[in-house]
Each structure stands twice: as C-alpha cells, then as structure tokens.
Amino acid sequence: MTGKTTELKFDIERIGTVSAILTQPTQARACYVLAHGAGADMRHSFMEKVAAGLAQRGIATFRFNFPYMEAKKGRPDPPAIAHASVRAAVAEAARLCPGLKLVAGGKSFGGRMTSQAQSKSPLPDVKGLAFLGFPLHAAKKPLSERAEHLAAIAIPMLFLQGTRDELADLAHLEPVIERLGRKATLHEVAGGDHSFAVLKKSGRTNDEALGEVLDTLGAWIDAL
C-alpha cells in the first residue's frame, strides 16, 4: 500500500478527547468512518485488517476509540455518549479528508451506534452506512427490536453478515431488510461468523472471506 497512516486525537464536545487512526492511501476516492465493536478497540486485528484491506482498494479509513475504551473501562458508553462520539469522528474525518466521499458505520456495536446517531439526526455529508456484522440481538435471543430505528434512516445501508452470525439470525434479519426496501442491501457471507471467520471445511480461509466483505463494501461505496 502506498499512502500514510496518521495517529491523532480529537475532542468530543463536553465529553473528552479520544484517539484515532487515519489510514489514507494515495489517491483515495472515499473515507469510511470505522467504529469498533463493544469488546475491542480500534487497534484490534480485525480493525487493522479492514483498514489495510480497504486502503489496498483505494478507500481511506478513520478509526477511533469510544470514550469507555479510551479510558480502558469494560462497560460501553451510554448511547448519548456513543452518538456524540460518532458525530465528532465524522466531523473530524470530513475535515481531514476534504473532497472524499464519506461513509460511516463499523463493527457490531460501533455500527449500531452509528445507525442510531444517523436515525436521530443525519450525520453531515455521510452518503451511506455500512455495517460489518449488525448485532440484531443478543446471542441465542433472536429478536429484532434493535432494528426499529433503522426505518428513520433515509440514506443507503449495507449489511454485511455471516450466515453463522449468532448475533443476527438471518430468519429475523432478512425481514428487516425487506421492510427497509431499496435503501438497504444485504450481503451474506457463506459460513461466516460475527467476524466473518469461516470453518476449515468451507474450503476457504478467513482472509478470503474478509476479502469478499471488503470487495463488496468497496463496490457498494463506488455505487453510492
């Protein structure tokens, strides 16, 4: 990859300062504001692989820590703080990547918090939301209440979901996507779990499955 990676900090109004990483390939055509999941920060290997893979595809990423993770606390922030964090991250990404198409979302909890923020008030200049494993429900408790706010979102949404994802039973997720209509796209990764890892008997590697995810994400961003 040719380009640069910049580590920085930015302020969340009335909340505090958090760390972020901007991975910016040469001649990037878009920037993805990538929020981490509930149990791991922006430096987790999954986040690193997504950032590196998207950079190879000409897409910049802006990763950031939620305040609870910055402070090394175990319990995720209340929604209001998470939403404010997403807004501040989007604003900082837009400032650092002027002229680039802006999309937002992230892994599991991060993607859900981004969607909630968007449903309350549109994130400025964001053209679409992409979810890397939307957590529709708790493990072994298939419900769809966590998706109710999605109806208030007007911009395109991409759901990248493994068919073995224990936090998103497809029998419950597919009707949600259908109700959202043309603004929602579902891409199912055969045999993938919540992080798109596949079983050895599938005949392909985890990196190949993640490559499918990133190829799909890149093509979707280009089509926005």
PDB file of C-alpha atoms in Angstrom:
ATOM      1  CA  MET A   1       0.000   0.000   0.000  1.00  0.00           C
ATOM      2  CA  THR A   2       1.225   3.487  -0.820  1.00  0.00           C
ATOM      3  CA  GLY A   3      -0.095   6.257   1.364  1.00  0.00           C
ATOM      4  CA  LYS A   4       0.161   7.187   5.011  1.00  0.00           C
ATOM      5  CA  THR A   5      -1.179   6.308   8.440  1.00  0.00           C
ATOM      6  CA  THR A   6      -1.614   9.100  10.966  1.00  0.00           C
ATOM      7  CA  GLU A   7      -2.293   8.668  14.671  1.00  0.00           C
ATOM      8  CA  LEU A   8      -4.144  11.584  16.253  1.00  0.00           C
ATOM      9  CA  LYS A   9      -6.550  12.700  18.929  1.00  0.00           C
ATOM     10  CA  PHE A  10      -9.799  14.650  18.631  1.00  0.00           C
ATOM     11  CA  ASP A  11     -12.248  16.222  21.024  1.00  0.00           C
ATOM     12  CA  ILE A  12     -15.810  15.158  21.721  1.00  0.00           C
ATOM     13  CA  GLU A  13     -17.645  18.224  22.985  1.00  0.00           C
ATOM     14  CA  ARG A  14     -18.310  18.160  26.743  1.00  0.00           C
ATOM     15  CA  ILE A  15     -17.040  14.563  26.914  1.00  0.00           C
ATOM     16  CA  GLY A  16     -13.292  14.459  26.349  1.00  0.00           C
ATOM     17  CA  THR A  17     -10.506  13.525  23.982  1.00  0.00           C
ATOM     18  CA  VAL A  18     -10.067  10.162  22.268  1.00  0.00           C
ATOM     19  CA  SER A  19      -7.515   8.557  19.956  1.00  0.00           C
ATOM     20  CA  ALA A  20      -7.965   7.878  16.266  1.00  0.00           C
ATOM     21  CA  ILE A  21      -6.064   6.477  13.295  1.00  0.00           C
ATOM     22  CA  LEU A  22      -6.431   7.776   9.746  1.00  0.00           C
ATOM     23  CA  THR A  23      -5.247   5.321   7.102  1.00  0.00           C
ATOM     24  CA  GLN A  24      -5.135   7.215   3.829  1.00  0.00           C
ATOM     25  CA  PRO A  25      -3.966   5.582   0.596  1.00  0.00           C
ATOM     26  CA  THR A  26      -2.607   7.662  -2.233  1.00  0.00           C
ATOM     27  CA  GLN A  27      -5.447   8.878  -4.453  1.00  0.00           C
ATOM     28  CA  ALA A  28      -8.177   7.684  -2.085  1.00  0.00           C
ATOM     29  CA  ARG A  29     -11.680   8.001  -3.511  1.00  0.00           C
ATOM     30  CA  ALA A  30     -13.662   7.661  -0.264  1.00  0.00           C
ATOM     31  CA  CYS A  31     -13.303   7.574   3.517  1.00  0.00           C
ATOM     32  CA  TYR A  32     -15.036   5.081   5.819  1.00  0.00           C
ATOM     33  CA  VAL A  33     -15.530   6.190   9.426  1.00  0.00           C
ATOM     34  CA  LEU A  34     -14.980   2.842  11.123  1.00  0.00           C
ATOM     35  CA  ALA A  35     -16.248   2.388  14.700  1.00  0.00           C
ATOM     36  CA  HIS A  36     -15.057  -0.578  16.766  1.00  0.00           C
ATOM     37  CA  GLY A  37     -17.105  -3.305  18.433  1.00  0.00           C
ATOM     38  CA  ALA A  38     -18.081  -3.442  22.107  1.00  0.00           C
ATOM     39  CA  GLY A  39     -15.225  -5.631  23.334  1.00  0.00           C
ATOM     40  CA  ALA A  40     -12.172  -4.478  21.378  1.00  0.00           C
ATOM     41  CA  ASP A  41     -10.671  -1.112  20.466  1.00  0.00           C
ATOM     42  CA  MET A  42      -9.637   0.462  17.172  1.00  0.00           C
ATOM     43  CA  ARG A  43      -6.316  -1.463  17.206  1.00  0.00           C
ATOM     44  CA  HIS A  44      -7.904  -4.910  17.240  1.00  0.00           C
ATOM     45  CA  SER A  45      -6.574  -7.172  14.494  1.00  0.00           C
ATOM     46  CA  PHE A  46      -9.966  -7.183  12.736  1.00  0.00           C
ATOM     47  CA  MET A  47      -9.950  -3.392  12.569  1.00  0.00           C
ATOM     48  CA  GLU A  48      -6.351  -3.384  11.361  1.00  0.00           C
ATOM     49  CA  LYS A  49      -7.151  -5.865   8.590  1.00  0.00           C
ATOM     50  CA  VAL A  50     -10.200  -3.912   7.454  1.00  0.00           C
ATOM     51  CA  ALA A  51      -8.218  -0.669   7.318  1.00  0.00           C
ATOM     52  CA  ALA A  52      -5.334  -2.273   5.428  1.00  0.00           C
ATOM     53  CA  GLY A  53      -7.649  -4.103   3.033  1.00  0.00           C
ATOM     54  CA  LEU A  54      -9.684  -1.021   2.221  1.00  0.00           C
ATOM     55  CA  ALA A  55      -6.510   1.001   1.687  1.00  0.00           C
ATOM     56  CA  GLN A  56      -5.453  -1.545  -0.927  1.00  0.00           C
ATOM     57  CA  ARG A  57      -8.800  -0.865  -2.585  1.00  0.00           C
ATOM     58  CA  GLY A  58      -8.319   2.911  -2.579  1.00  0.00           C
ATOM     59  CA  ILE A  59     -10.529   3.690   0.422  1.00  0.00           C
ATOM     60  CA  ALA A  60      -9.323   5.611   3.475  1.00  0.00           C
ATOM     61  CA  THR A  61     -10.487   4.693   6.975  1.00  0.00           C
ATOM     62  CA  PHE A  62     -10.882   6.806  10.092  1.00  0.00           C
ATOM     63  CA  ARG A  63     -10.796   4.538  13.151  1.00  0.00           C
ATOM     64  CA  PHE A  64     -11.433   5.883  16.640  1.00  0.00           C
ATOM     65  CA  ASN A  65     -11.949   4.779  20.219  1.00  0.00           C
ATOM     66  CA  PHE A  66     -15.178   5.341  22.082  1.00  0.00           C
ATOM     67  CA  PRO A  67     -14.530   7.127  25.421  1.00  0.00           C
ATOM     68  CA  TYR A  68     -15.015   3.980  27.540  1.00  0.00           C
ATOM     69  CA  MET A  69     -12.403   2.145  25.516  1.00  0.00           C
ATOM     70  CA  GLU A  70     -10.023   5.112  25.620  1.00  0.00           C
ATOM     71  CA  ALA A  71     -10.339   5.057  29.425  1.00  0.00           C
ATOM     72  CA  LYS A  72      -9.935   1.241  29.444  1.00  0.00           C
ATOM     73  CA  LYS A  73     -13.319   0.680  31.059  1.00  0.00           C
ATOM     74  CA  GLY A  74     -15.182  -2.543  30.410  1.00  0.00           C
ATOM     75  CA  ARG A  75     -18.723  -1.249  30.089  1.00  0.00           C
ATOM     76  CA  PRO A  76     -19.698   0.519  26.830  1.00  0.00           C
ATOM     77  CA  ASP A  77     -20.704   4.162  26.934  1.00  0.00           C
ATOM     78  CA  PRO A  78     -24.386   5.131  27.230  1.00  0.00           C
ATOM     79  CA  PRO A  79     -25.960   5.707  23.795  1.00  0.00           C
ATOM     80  CA  ALA A  80     -25.888   9.512  24.080  1.00  0.00           C
ATOM     81  CA  ILE A  81     -22.110   9.495  24.572  1.00  0.00           C
ATOM     82  CA  ALA A  82     -21.609   6.932  21.814  1.00  0.00           C
ATOM     83  CA  HIS A  83     -23.720   9.008  19.419  1.00  0.00           C
ATOM     84  CA  ALA A  84     -21.759  12.180  20.247  1.00  0.00           C
ATOM     85  CA  SER A  85     -18.540  10.261  19.643  1.00  0.00           C
ATOM     86  CA  VAL A  86     -19.695   9.133  16.214  1.00  0.00           C
ATOM     87  CA  ARG A  87     -20.681  12.695  15.275  1.00  0.00           C
ATOM     88  CA  ALA A  88     -17.322  14.069  16.378  1.00  0.00           C
ATOM     89  CA  ALA A  89     -15.483  11.331  14.474  1.00  0.00           C
ATOM     90  CA  VAL A  90     -17.454  12.003  11.290  1.00  0.00           C
ATOM     91  CA  ALA A  91     -16.725  15.717  11.562  1.00  0.00           C
ATOM     92  CA  GLU A  92     -13.008  15.078  12.075  1.00  0.00           C
ATOM     93  CA  ALA A  93     -12.856  12.629   9.161  1.00  0.00           C
ATOM     94  CA  ALA A  94     -14.573  15.169   6.915  1.00  0.00           C
ATOM     95  CA  ARG A  95     -12.061  17.822   7.972  1.00  0.00           C
ATOM     96  CA  LEU A  96      -9.078  15.576   7.320  1.00  0.00           C
ATOM     97  CA  CYS A  97     -10.392  14.118   4.049  1.00  0.00           C
ATOM     98  CA  PRO A  98     -11.924  17.056   2.158  1.00  0.00           C
ATOM     99  CA  GLY A  99     -13.499  16.138  -1.141  1.00  0.00           C
ATOM    100  CA  LEU A 100     -13.700  12.412  -0.426  1.00  0.00           C
ATOM    101  CA  LYS A 101     -16.998  10.535  -0.433  1.00  0.00           C
ATOM    102  CA  LEU A 102     -17.839   9.898   3.226  1.00  0.00           C
ATOM    103  CA  VAL A 103     -19.458   6.746   4.591  1.00  0.00           C
ATOM    104  CA  ALA A 104     -19.806   5.599   8.193  1.00  0.00           C
ATOM    105  CA  GLY A 105     -20.553   2.505  10.242  1.00  0.00           C
ATOM    106  CA  GLY A 106     -18.353  -0.160  11.709  1.00  0.00           C
ATOM    107  CA  LYS A 107     -18.115  -3.431  13.555  1.00  0.00           C
ATOM    108  CA  SER A 108     -21.112  -4.681  15.550  1.00  0.00           C
ATOM    109  CA  PHE A 109     -21.735  -2.205  18.427  1.00  0.00           C
ATOM    110  CA  GLY A 110     -19.939   0.556  16.521  1.00  0.00           C
ATOM    111  CA  GLY A 111     -22.136   0.125  13.500  1.00  0.00           C
ATOM    112  CA  ARG A 112     -25.305   0.065  15.604  1.00  0.00           C
ATOM    113  CA  MET A 113     -24.327   3.237  17.464  1.00  0.00           C
ATOM    114  CA  THR A 114     -23.606   4.918  14.131  1.00  0.00           C
ATOM    115  CA  SER A 115     -27.024   3.934  12.815  1.00  0.00           C
ATOM    116  CA  GLN A 116     -28.728   5.234  15.970  1.00  0.00           C
ATOM    117  CA  ALA A 117     -26.907   8.556  15.634  1.00  0.00           C
ATOM    118  CA  GLN A 118     -27.976   8.819  11.995  1.00  0.00           C
ATOM    119  CA  SER A 119     -31.597   7.976  12.849  1.00  0.00           C
ATOM    120  CA  LYS A 120     -31.767  10.825  15.385  1.00  0.00           C
ATOM    121  CA  SER A 121     -30.193  13.447  13.134  1.00  0.00           C
ATOM    122  CA  PRO A 122     -28.411  12.874   9.803  1.00  0.00           C
ATOM    123  CA  LEU A 123     -24.623  12.790  10.010  1.00  0.00           C
ATOM    124  CA  PRO A 124     -23.388  15.688   7.840  1.00  0.00           C
ATOM    125  CA  ASP A 125     -22.125  14.694   4.383  1.00  0.00           C
ATOM    126  CA  VAL A 126     -22.378  10.947   5.073  1.00  0.00           C
ATOM    127  CA  LYS A 127     -23.634   9.229   1.911  1.00  0.00           C
ATOM    128  CA  GLY A 128     -24.283   5.765   3.322  1.00  0.00           C
ATOM    129  CA  LEU A 129     -23.901   3.436   6.318  1.00  0.00           C
ATOM    130  CA  ALA A 130     -22.058   0.106   6.174  1.00  0.00           C
ATOM    131  CA  PHE A 131     -22.357  -2.488   8.937  1.00  0.00           C
ATOM    132  CA  LEU A 132     -19.703  -5.168   9.457  1.00  0.00           C
ATOM    133  CA  GLY A 133     -21.934  -7.600  11.302  1.00  0.00           C
ATOM    134  CA  PHE A 134     -25.000  -5.722  12.549  1.00  0.00           C
ATOM    135  CA  PRO A 135     -25.834  -7.009  16.070  1.00  0.00           C
ATOM    136  CA  LEU A 136     -29.556  -7.551  15.679  1.00  0.00           C
ATOM    137  CA  HIS A 137     -29.940  -9.352  19.009  1.00  0.00           C
ATOM    138  CA  ALA A 138     -28.068 -10.989  21.865  1.00  0.00           C
ATOM    139  CA  ALA A 139     -26.679 -14.477  21.277  1.00  0.00           C
ATOM    140  CA  LYS A 140     -29.411 -17.126  21.214  1.00  0.00           C
ATOM    141  CA  LYS A 141     -32.116 -14.479  21.740  1.00  0.00           C
ATOM    142  CA  PRO A 142     -33.351 -13.745  18.215  1.00  0.00           C
ATOM    143  CA  LEU A 143     -35.437 -10.584  18.272  1.00  0.00           C
ATOM    144  CA  SER A 144     -35.494  -7.535  16.013  1.00  0.00           C
ATOM    145  CA  GLU A 145     -36.151  -4.593  18.367  1.00  0.00           C
ATOM    146  CA  ARG A 146     -32.596  -3.319  17.834  1.00  0.00           C
ATOM    147  CA  ALA A 147     -33.520  -2.616  14.208  1.00  0.00           C
ATOM    148  CA  GLU A 148     -36.601  -0.468  14.802  1.00  0.00           C
ATOM    149  CA  HIS A 149     -34.679   2.814  14.487  1.00  0.00           C
ATOM    150  CA  LEU A 150     -33.413   1.881  11.013  1.00  0.00           C
ATOM    151  CA  ALA A 151     -36.755   2.877   9.481  1.00  0.00           C
ATOM    152  CA  ALA A 152     -35.908   6.522  10.266  1.00  0.00           C
ATOM    153  CA  ILE A 153     -32.740   6.421   8.152  1.00  0.00           C
ATOM    154  CA  ALA A 154     -33.062   7.762   4.617  1.00  0.00           C
ATOM    155  CA  ILE A 155     -29.571   7.101   3.193  1.00  0.00           C
ATOM    156  CA  PRO A 156     -28.405   3.743   1.739  1.00  0.00           C
ATOM    157  CA  MET A 157     -27.327   0.997   4.137  1.00  0.00           C
ATOM    158  CA  LEU A 158     -25.178  -2.083   3.531  1.00  0.00           C
ATOM    159  CA  PHE A 159     -25.462  -5.074   5.868  1.00  0.00           C
ATOM    160  CA  LEU A 160     -22.505  -7.462   5.612  1.00  0.00           C
ATOM    161  CA  GLN A 161     -23.474 -10.555   7.581  1.00  0.00           C
ATOM    162  CA  GLY A 162     -22.052 -14.023   8.102  1.00  0.00           C
ATOM    163  CA  THR A 163     -24.552 -16.844   7.784  1.00  0.00           C
ATOM    164  CA  ARG A 164     -23.301 -18.261  11.127  1.00  0.00           C
ATOM    165  CA  ASP A 165     -23.562 -14.941  12.975  1.00  0.00           C
ATOM    166  CA  GLU A 166     -25.050 -15.693  16.396  1.00  0.00           C
ATOM    167  CA  LEU A 167     -25.990 -12.021  16.840  1.00  0.00           C
ATOM    168  CA  ALA A 168     -28.015 -11.794  13.656  1.00  0.00           C
ATOM    169  CA  ASP A 169     -30.280 -14.729  12.898  1.00  0.00           C
ATOM    170  CA  LEU A 170     -30.963 -14.337   9.174  1.00  0.00           C
ATOM    171  CA  ALA A 171     -34.537 -15.516   9.642  1.00  0.00           C
ATOM    172  CA  HIS A 172     -35.066 -12.315  11.631  1.00  0.00           C
ATOM    173  CA  LEU A 173     -32.674 -10.042   9.742  1.00  0.00           C
ATOM    174  CA  GLU A 174     -33.949 -10.750   6.231  1.00  0.00           C
ATOM    175  CA  PRO A 175     -37.492  -9.467   7.002  1.00  0.00           C
ATOM    176  CA  VAL A 176     -35.925  -6.320   8.481  1.00  0.00           C
ATOM    177  CA  ILE A 177     -34.012  -5.725   5.234  1.00  0.00           C
ATOM    178  CA  GLU A 178     -37.143  -6.362   3.198  1.00  0.00           C
ATOM    179  CA  ARG A 179     -39.116  -3.793   5.183  1.00  0.00           C
ATOM    180  CA  LEU A 180     -36.381  -1.198   4.678  1.00  0.00           C
ATOM    181  CA  GLY A 181     -36.835  -1.531   0.940  1.00  0.00           C
ATOM    182  CA  ARG A 182     -34.441  -0.239  -1.700  1.00  0.00           C
ATOM    183  CA  LYS A 183     -32.322   1.763   0.750  1.00  0.00           C
ATOM    184  CA  ALA A 184     -30.979  -1.452   2.352  1.00  0.00           C
ATOM    185  CA  THR A 185     -28.687  -4.080   0.825  1.00  0.00           C
ATOM    186  CA  LEU A 186     -27.865  -7.410   2.482  1.00  0.00           C
ATOM    187  CA  HIS A 187     -24.752  -9.373   1.540  1.00  0.00           C
ATOM    188  CA  GLU A 188     -24.475 -12.779   3.179  1.00  0.00           C
ATOM    189  CA  VAL A 189     -21.015 -14.295   3.682  1.00  0.00           C
ATOM    190  CA  ALA A 190     -21.459 -18.051   3.441  1.00  0.00           C
ATOM    191  CA  GLY A 191     -20.267 -19.801   6.592  1.00  0.00           C
ATOM    192  CA  GLY A 192     -19.051 -16.600   8.236  1.00  0.00           C
ATOM    193  CA  ASP A 193     -19.485 -15.905  11.938  1.00  0.00           C
ATOM    194  CA  HIS A 194     -19.891 -12.473  13.580  1.00  0.00           C
ATOM    195  CA  SER A 195     -16.362 -11.543  12.454  1.00  0.00           C
ATOM    196  CA  PHE A 196     -16.658 -13.410   9.117  1.00  0.00           C
ATOM    197  CA  ALA A 197     -14.419 -16.274  10.240  1.00  0.00           C
ATOM    198  CA  VAL A 198     -15.238 -19.498   8.379  1.00  0.00           C
ATOM    199  CA  LEU A 199     -14.856 -23.157   9.233  1.00  0.00           C
ATOM    200  CA  LYS A 200     -11.924 -25.067   7.730  1.00  0.00           C
ATOM    201  CA  LYS A 201     -14.337 -27.406   5.947  1.00  0.00           C
ATOM    202  CA  SER A 202     -15.650 -24.435   3.958  1.00  0.00           C
ATOM    203  CA  GLY A 203     -12.658 -24.732   1.648  1.00  0.00           C
ATOM    204  CA  ARG A 204     -11.528 -21.137   2.074  1.00  0.00           C
ATOM    205  CA  THR A 205      -9.590 -19.075   4.590  1.00  0.00           C
ATOM    206  CA  ASN A 206     -10.703 -16.310   6.919  1.00  0.00           C
ATOM    207  CA  ASP A 207      -8.681 -13.843   4.846  1.00  0.00           C
ATOM    208  CA  GLU A 208     -10.534 -14.920   1.707  1.00  0.00           C
ATOM    209  CA  ALA A 209     -13.883 -14.428   3.436  1.00  0.00           C
ATOM    210  CA  LEU A 210     -12.828 -10.984   4.645  1.00  0.00           C
ATOM    211  CA  GLY A 211     -11.663 -10.191   1.131  1.00  0.00           C
ATOM    212  CA  GLU A 212     -15.188 -10.911  -0.091  1.00  0.00           C
ATOM    213  CA  VAL A 213     -16.528  -8.500   2.533  1.00  0.00           C
ATOM    214  CA  LEU A 214     -14.128  -5.733   1.527  1.00  0.00           C
ATOM    215  CA  ASP A 215     -14.673  -6.240  -2.201  1.00  0.00           C
ATOM    216  CA  THR A 216     -18.416  -5.955  -1.638  1.00  0.00           C
ATOM    217  CA  LEU A 217     -18.008  -2.882   0.549  1.00  0.00           C
ATOM    218  CA  GLY A 218     -15.737  -1.184  -1.974  1.00  0.00           C
ATOM    219  CA  ALA A 219     -18.121  -1.816  -4.865  1.00  0.00           C
ATOM    220  CA  TRP A 220     -21.079  -0.550  -2.809  1.00  0.00           C
ATOM    221  CA  ILE A 221     -19.224   2.645  -1.886  1.00  0.00           C
ATOM    222  CA  ASP A 222     -18.359   3.252  -5.539  1.00  0.00           C
ATOM    223  CA  ALA A 223     -22.039   2.875  -6.493  1.00  0.00           C
ATOM    224  CA  LEU A 224     -23.294   5.443  -3.968  1.00  0.00           C
TER     225      LEU A 224
END
